[in-house]
XYZ file of C-alpha atoms in Angstrom:
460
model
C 37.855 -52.672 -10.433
C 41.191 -51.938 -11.995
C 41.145 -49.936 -15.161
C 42.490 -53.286 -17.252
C 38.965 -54.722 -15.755
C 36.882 -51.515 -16.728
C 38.410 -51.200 -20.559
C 37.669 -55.005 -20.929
C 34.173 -54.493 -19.933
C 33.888 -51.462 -22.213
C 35.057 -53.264 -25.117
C 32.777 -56.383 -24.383
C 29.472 -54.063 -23.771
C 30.517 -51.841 -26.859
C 31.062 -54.859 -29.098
C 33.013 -52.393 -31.691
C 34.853 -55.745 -33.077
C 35.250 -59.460 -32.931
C 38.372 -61.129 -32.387
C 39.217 -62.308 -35.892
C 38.632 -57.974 -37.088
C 41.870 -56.121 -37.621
C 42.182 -52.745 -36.182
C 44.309 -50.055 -36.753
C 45.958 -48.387 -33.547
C 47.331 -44.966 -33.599
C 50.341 -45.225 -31.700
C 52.935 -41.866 -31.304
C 54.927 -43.048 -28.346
C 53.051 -40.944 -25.271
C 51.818 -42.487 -22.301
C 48.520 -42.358 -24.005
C 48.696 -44.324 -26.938
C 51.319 -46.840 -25.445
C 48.628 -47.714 -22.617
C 46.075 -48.331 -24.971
C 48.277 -50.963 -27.296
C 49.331 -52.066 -23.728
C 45.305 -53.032 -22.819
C 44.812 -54.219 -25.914
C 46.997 -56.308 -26.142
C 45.608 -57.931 -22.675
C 42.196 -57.681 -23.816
C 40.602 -61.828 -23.379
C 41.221 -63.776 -26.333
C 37.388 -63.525 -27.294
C 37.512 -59.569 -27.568
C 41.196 -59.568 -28.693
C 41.779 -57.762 -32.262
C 44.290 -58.449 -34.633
C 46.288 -55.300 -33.692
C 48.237 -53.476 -36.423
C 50.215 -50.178 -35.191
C 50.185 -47.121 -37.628
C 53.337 -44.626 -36.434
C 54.572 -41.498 -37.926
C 57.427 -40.003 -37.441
C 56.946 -35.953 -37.919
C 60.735 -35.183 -37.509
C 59.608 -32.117 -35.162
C 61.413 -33.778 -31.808
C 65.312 -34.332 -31.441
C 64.225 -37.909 -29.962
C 62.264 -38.934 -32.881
C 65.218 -41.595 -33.854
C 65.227 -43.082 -30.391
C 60.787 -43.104 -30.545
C 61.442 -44.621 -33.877
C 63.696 -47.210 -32.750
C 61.718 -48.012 -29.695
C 58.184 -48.671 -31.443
C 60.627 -50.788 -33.697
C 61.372 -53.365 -30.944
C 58.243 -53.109 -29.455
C 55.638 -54.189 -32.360
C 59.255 -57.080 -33.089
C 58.707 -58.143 -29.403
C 55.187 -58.567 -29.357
C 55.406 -59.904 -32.951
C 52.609 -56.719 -34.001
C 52.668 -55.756 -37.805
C 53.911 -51.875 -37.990
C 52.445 -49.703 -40.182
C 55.032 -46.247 -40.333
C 56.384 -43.763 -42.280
C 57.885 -40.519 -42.086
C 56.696 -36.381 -42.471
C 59.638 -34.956 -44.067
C 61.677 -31.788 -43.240
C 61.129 -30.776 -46.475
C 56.712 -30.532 -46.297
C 56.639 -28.664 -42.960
C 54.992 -25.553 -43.385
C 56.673 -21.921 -41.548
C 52.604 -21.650 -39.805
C 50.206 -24.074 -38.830
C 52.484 -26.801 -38.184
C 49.982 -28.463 -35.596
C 47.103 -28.518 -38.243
C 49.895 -29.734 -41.350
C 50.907 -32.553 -39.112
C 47.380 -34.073 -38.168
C 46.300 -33.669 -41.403
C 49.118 -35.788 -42.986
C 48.861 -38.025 -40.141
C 45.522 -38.855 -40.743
C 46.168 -39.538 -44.677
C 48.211 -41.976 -44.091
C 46.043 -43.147 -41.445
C 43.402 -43.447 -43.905
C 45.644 -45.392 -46.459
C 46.859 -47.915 -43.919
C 43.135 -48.556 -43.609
C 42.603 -49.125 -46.878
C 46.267 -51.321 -47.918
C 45.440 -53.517 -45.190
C 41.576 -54.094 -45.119
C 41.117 -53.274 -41.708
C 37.662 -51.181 -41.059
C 38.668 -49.527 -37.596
C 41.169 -46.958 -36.693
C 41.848 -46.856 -32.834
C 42.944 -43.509 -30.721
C 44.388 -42.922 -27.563
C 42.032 -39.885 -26.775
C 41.047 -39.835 -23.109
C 38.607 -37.642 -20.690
C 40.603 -34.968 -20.544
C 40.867 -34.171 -24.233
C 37.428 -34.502 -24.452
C 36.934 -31.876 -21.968
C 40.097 -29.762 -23.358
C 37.894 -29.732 -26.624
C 34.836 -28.409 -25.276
C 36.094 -25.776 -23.576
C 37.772 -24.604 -26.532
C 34.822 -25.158 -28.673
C 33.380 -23.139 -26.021
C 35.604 -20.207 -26.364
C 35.617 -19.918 -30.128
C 32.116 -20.100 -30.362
C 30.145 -21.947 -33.839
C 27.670 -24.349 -34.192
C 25.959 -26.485 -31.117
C 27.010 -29.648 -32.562
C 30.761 -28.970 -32.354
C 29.882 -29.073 -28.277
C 29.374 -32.884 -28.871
C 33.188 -33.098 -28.850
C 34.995 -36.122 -29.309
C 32.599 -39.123 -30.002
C 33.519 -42.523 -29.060
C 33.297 -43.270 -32.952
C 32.474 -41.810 -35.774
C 32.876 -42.364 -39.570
C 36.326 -42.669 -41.137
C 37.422 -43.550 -44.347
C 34.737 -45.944 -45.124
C 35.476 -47.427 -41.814
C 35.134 -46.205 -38.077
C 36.699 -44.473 -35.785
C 36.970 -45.643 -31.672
C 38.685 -43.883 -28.661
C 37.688 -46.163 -26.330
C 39.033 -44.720 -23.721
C 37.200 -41.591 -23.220
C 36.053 -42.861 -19.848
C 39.159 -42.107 -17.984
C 41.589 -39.527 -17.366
C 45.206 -38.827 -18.422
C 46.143 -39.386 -14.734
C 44.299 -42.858 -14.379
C 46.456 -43.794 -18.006
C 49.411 -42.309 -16.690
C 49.098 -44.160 -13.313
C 48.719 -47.100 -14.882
C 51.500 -47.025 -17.203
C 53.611 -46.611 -13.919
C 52.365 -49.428 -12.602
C 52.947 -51.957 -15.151
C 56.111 -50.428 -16.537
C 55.351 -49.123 -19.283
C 57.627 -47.558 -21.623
C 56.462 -43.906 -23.268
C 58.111 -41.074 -24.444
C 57.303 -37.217 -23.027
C 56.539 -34.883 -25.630
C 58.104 -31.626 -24.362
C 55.785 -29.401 -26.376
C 52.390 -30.102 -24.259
C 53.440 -28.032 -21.604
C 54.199 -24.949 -23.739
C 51.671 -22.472 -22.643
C 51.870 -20.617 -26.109
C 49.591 -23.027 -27.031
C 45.832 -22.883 -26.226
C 45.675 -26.679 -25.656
C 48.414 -26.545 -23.337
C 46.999 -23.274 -21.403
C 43.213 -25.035 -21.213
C 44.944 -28.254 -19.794
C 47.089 -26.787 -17.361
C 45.234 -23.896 -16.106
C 42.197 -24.065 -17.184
C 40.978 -27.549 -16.438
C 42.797 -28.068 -12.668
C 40.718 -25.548 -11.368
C 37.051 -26.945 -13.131
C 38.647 -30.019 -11.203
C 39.363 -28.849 -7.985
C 35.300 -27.318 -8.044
C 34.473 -30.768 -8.592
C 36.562 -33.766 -9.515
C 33.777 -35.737 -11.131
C 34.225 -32.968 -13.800
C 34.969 -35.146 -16.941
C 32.470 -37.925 -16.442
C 29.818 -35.104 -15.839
C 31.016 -33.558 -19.442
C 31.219 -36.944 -21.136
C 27.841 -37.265 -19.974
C 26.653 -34.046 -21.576
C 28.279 -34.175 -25.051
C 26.640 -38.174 -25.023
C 23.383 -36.450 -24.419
C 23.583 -33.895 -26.632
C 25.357 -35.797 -29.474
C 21.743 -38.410 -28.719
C 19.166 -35.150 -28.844
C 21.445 -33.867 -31.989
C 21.262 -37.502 -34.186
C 17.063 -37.832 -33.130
C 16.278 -33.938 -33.847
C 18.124 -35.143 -37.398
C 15.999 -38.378 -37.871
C 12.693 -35.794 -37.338
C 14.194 -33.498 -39.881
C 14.635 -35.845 -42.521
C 11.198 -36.423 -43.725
C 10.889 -32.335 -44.359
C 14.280 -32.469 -45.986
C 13.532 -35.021 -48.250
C 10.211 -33.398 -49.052
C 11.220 -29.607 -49.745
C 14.739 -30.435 -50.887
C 16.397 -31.346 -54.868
C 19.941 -31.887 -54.536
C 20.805 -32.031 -57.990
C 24.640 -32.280 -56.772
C 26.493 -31.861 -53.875
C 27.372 -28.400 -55.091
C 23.559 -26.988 -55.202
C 20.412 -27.955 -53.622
C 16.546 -26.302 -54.248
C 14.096 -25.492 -51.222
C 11.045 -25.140 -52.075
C 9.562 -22.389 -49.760
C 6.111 -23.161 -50.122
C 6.757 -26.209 -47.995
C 8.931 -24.130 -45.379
C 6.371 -21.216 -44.695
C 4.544 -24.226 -43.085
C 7.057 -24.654 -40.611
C 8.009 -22.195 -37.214
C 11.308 -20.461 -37.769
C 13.350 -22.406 -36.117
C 12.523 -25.344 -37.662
C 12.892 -23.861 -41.012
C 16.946 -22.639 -39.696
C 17.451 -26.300 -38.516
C 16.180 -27.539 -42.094
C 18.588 -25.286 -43.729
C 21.509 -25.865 -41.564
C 20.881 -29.726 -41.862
C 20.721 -29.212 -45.668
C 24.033 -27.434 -45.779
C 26.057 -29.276 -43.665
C 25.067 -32.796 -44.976
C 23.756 -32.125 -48.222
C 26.430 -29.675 -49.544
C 29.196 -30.130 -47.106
C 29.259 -26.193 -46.868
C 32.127 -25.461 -44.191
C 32.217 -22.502 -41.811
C 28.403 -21.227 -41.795
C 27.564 -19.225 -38.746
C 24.722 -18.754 -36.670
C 24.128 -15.110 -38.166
C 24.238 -16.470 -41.638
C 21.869 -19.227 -40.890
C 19.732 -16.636 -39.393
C 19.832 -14.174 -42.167
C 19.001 -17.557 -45.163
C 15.979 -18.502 -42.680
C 14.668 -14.820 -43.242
C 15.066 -15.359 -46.805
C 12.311 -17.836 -47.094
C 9.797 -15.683 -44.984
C 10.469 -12.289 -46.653
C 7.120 -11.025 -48.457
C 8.663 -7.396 -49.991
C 11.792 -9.289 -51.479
C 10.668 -12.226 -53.491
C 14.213 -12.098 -55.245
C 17.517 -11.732 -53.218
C 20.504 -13.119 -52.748
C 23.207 -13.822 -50.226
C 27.056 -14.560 -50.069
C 28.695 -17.258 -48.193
C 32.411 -18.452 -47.916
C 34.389 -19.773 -50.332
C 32.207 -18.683 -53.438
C 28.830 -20.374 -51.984
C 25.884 -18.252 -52.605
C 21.999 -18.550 -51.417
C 19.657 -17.409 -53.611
C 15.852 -16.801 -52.959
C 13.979 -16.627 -56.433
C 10.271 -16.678 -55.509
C 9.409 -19.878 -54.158
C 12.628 -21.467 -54.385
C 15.801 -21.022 -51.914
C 18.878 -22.370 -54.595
C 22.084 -22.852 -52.285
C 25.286 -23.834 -54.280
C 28.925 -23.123 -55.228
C 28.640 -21.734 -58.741
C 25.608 -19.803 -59.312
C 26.513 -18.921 -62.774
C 26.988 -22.968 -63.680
C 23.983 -24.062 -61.908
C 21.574 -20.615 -62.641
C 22.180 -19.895 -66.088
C 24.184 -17.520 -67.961
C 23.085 -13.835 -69.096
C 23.506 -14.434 -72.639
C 21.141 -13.952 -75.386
C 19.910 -16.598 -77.872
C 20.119 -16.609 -81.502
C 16.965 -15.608 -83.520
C 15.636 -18.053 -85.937
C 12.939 -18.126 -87.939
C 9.822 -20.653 -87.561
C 8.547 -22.541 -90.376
C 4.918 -24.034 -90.546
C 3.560 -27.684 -89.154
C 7.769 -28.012 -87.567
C 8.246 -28.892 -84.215
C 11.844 -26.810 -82.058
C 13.376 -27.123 -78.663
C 14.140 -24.653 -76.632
C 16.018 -24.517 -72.953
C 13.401 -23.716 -70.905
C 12.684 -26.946 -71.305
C 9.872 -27.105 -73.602
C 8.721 -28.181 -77.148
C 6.780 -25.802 -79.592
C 5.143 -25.568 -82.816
C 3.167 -23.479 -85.284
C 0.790 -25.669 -86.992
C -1.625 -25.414 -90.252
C -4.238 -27.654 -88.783
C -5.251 -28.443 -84.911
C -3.086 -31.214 -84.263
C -6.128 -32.966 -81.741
C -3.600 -36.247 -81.047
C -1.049 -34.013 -78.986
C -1.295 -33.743 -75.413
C 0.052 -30.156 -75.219
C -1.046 -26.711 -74.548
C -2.738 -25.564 -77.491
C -3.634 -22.248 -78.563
C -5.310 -20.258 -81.152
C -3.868 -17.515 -83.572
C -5.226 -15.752 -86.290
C -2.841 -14.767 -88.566
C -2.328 -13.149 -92.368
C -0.083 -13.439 -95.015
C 1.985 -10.112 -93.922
C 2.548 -11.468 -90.232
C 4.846 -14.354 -92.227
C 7.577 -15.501 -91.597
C 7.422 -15.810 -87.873
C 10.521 -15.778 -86.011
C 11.722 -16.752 -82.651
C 13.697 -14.480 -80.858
C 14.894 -12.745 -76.942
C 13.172 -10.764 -75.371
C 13.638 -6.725 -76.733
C 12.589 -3.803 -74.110
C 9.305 -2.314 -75.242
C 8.122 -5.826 -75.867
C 4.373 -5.835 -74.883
C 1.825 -8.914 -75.475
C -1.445 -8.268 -76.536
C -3.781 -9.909 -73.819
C -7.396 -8.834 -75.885
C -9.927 -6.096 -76.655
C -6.849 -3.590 -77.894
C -5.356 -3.796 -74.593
C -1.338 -4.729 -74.091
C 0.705 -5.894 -71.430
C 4.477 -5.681 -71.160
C 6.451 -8.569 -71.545
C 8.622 -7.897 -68.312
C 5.405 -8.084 -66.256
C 4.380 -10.969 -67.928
C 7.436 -12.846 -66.533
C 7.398 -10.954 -63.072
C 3.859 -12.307 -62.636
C 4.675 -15.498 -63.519
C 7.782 -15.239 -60.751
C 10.275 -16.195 -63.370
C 14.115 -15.127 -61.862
C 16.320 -12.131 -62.437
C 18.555 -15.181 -63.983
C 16.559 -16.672 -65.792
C 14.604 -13.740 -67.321
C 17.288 -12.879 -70.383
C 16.978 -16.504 -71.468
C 13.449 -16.707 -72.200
C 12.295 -16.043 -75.740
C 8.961 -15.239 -77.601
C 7.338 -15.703 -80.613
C 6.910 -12.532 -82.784
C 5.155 -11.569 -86.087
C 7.337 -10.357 -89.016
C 6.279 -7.108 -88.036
C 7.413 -7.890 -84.448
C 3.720 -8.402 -82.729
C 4.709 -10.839 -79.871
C 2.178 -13.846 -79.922
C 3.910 -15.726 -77.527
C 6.344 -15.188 -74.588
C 7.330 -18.901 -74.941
C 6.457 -21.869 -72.107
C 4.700 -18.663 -70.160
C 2.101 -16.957 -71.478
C 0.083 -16.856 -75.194
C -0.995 -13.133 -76.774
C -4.885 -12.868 -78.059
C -5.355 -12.482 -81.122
C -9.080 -12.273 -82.440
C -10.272 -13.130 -85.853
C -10.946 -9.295 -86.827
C -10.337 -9.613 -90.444
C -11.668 -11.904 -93.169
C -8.075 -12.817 -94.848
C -6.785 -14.252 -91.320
C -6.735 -17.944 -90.894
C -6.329 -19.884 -87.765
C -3.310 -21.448 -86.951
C -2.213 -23.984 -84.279
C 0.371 -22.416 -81.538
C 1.339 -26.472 -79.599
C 3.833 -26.251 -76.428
C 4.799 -29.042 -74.507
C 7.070 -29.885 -71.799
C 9.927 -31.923 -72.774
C 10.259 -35.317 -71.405
């Protein structure tokens, strides 16, 4: 079976499109990209796309006017609609010029997509950039999923992504092309060996070959396996995620331990790592960092701790939550101290934490609150509202005091959160109330004292 024959049947048994679908087709010119218009463009009416060519012209070749030109005539003489435009002098960077130029060709890649409605965007990537990109991924070592290589598609711009012709190698395209005439231009850079692409495919991969030329089916193979085991481990994750995770935003997301502790180690890693990468979109997490978050959750002598990622993302563990996100001081509260203010009778207030409170004259017995007793006299008035003061202490009954820090270390409230909480105090500053946490007793020990009505709620 020729390879026009095999690419047919991969289209057909792939069913990416239907004939009246437009695609996209990244063309540059190569004997890559020039074979694959060429077999689409043979492809049998019923499986044929309505082809439109996307072509940029980075101005890094001499030749770029005569590639220019050529894909010009070409798309005219096969009456194809050509998409093109052109990377100026002017935007190319002094470094990185490899990673500059994908990127903008990829932009406009992704607005030809969108101008002309079409949902796929074609490449010419073959076996052997597939196994180029392992090997490399190999080398620089990261996450297991980056071994999953190129896909045959994948998500882009609201649309897809197909190389369909990951099944063969550059020499079957090349051969090919030589034996139907076509046209391509050589890109003189690929054989540059200051390049780690270039050194991978031409000394690198000929000798994996010559140990066994079945070498880039066997690798396609693996990364399909792998990319399979990767996307079902995921589906299995999912109903943990969605149980121990809030995502308020894609900038911070809340585990809730208690549910992880229930799970072996690695699962608990693979939960976090999923979370991350999909859920926050965090970029460059390592192994050891992974590693060092899943401890996080299982450490007993550190119920508060924190950890620094890249690019200002931080992991917090604050009891039983583990708060990942980008801004800890926007999404965990700012050390800053509330104004006092004093509390008049039978009056309901807000406060942050969130909850509602009140100091009422009679037992309000509608409300569905937390109600508590206090007996107070004439001197303790006005009561007042205010943050927490060192030396605070609570009285908790027969003459006996506890200190307000404990109070909230008990009750696992956060280093952040800590200088935000507020209590209710006594004009002679006797703290009744350490607000939304925890009520003082105070017993009826004097005749003048009257019993008043201390009502929190949650708000709604």
């Amino acid at each position: 079976m020729n390879l026009q024959a095999q690419f047919n049947l991969i289209i057909k048994h792939a069913n990416w499109w239907t004939a009246t679908d437009q695609v996209v087709v990244a063309v540059s010119t190569g004997v890559d990209s020039m074979t694959l218009l060429h077999l689409l463009l043979h492809l049998p009416a019923d499986s044929r796309p309505k082809i439109i060519v996307a072509y940029v012209d980075h101005q890094l070749r001499d030749q770029s006017d005569v590639e220019t030109s050529y894909i010009n005539d070409y798309c005219a003489s096969h009456q194809l609609q050509l998409e093109q435009t052109v990377w100026p002098l002017a935007s190319h960077p002094k470094t990185g010029i490899e990673a500059a130029a994908r990127a903008f060709r990829y932009a406009f890649f992704q607005s030809v997509l969108h101008r002309t409605g079409a949902n796929y965007l074609l490449t010419a990537h073959h076996g052997d950039d597939l196994v180029e990109t392992v090997i490399m991924k190999l080398v620089r070592g990261g996450q297991l999923s980056s071994l999953t290589g190129i896909q045959a598609e994948r998500p882009f711009a609201g649309g897809t992504m197909i190389r369909p012709l990951l099944s063969f190698s550059k020499q079957q395209l090349q051969a090919f092309a030589e034996t139907h005439q076509i046209k391509w231009y050589e890109d003189a850079t690929n054989h540059e060996l200051t390049v780690q692409r270039n050194r991978v495919r031409h000394e690198v991969i000929p000798l994996l070959k010559a140990e066994n030329p079945r070498l880039l089916p066997h690798v396609l193979s693996y990364t399909t396996q792998l990319a399979d085991t990767l996307n079902a481990l995921n589906r299995l994750l999912d109903p943990i995620v969605a149980k121990a995770v809030n995502s308020t935003s894609e900038q911070v997301a809340q585990i809730d331990n208690r549910i992880l502790i229930h799970y072996p180690e690695n699962i608990v890693k693979l939960v976090i790592q999923r979370v991350i990468e999909h859920h926050l979109h965090v970029p460059n997490v390592s192994n050891e960092q992974l590693s060092s978050i899943t401890r996080l959750v299982s450490q007993s002598d550190r119920p508060q701790a924190k950890l620094d990622l890249e690019d200002g993302w931080q992991v917090q563990r604050q009891y039983e939550l583990l708060i990942i996100c980008k801004d800890p001081q926007k999404f965990l509260g700012k050390s800053e101290k509330r104004s006092a203010f004093m509390v008049i009778l039978d009056r309901w207030y807000s406060l942050d934490q969130p909850i509602n409170f009140g100091v009422f004259s009679e037992n309000p017995f509608q409300h569905n609150g937390k109600v508590a007793m206090l007996y107070l006299s004439a001197e303790d008035f006005p009561l007042q509202v205010r943050s927490i003061a060192p030396g605070d202490r609570l009285p908790i009954g027969q003459g006996k005091h506890q200190k307000v820090n404990r109070v909230l270390i008990n009750a696992k409230i956060p280093d952040s959160q800590r200088e935000l909480t507020q209590v209710l105090v006594t004009a002679n500053n006797t703290v009744l109330s350490v607000l939304g946490i925890k009520n003082a007793v105070v017993p009826q020990m004097k005749r003048h004292r009257k019993p008043y009505y201390l009502v929190e709620s949650k708000q709604k």
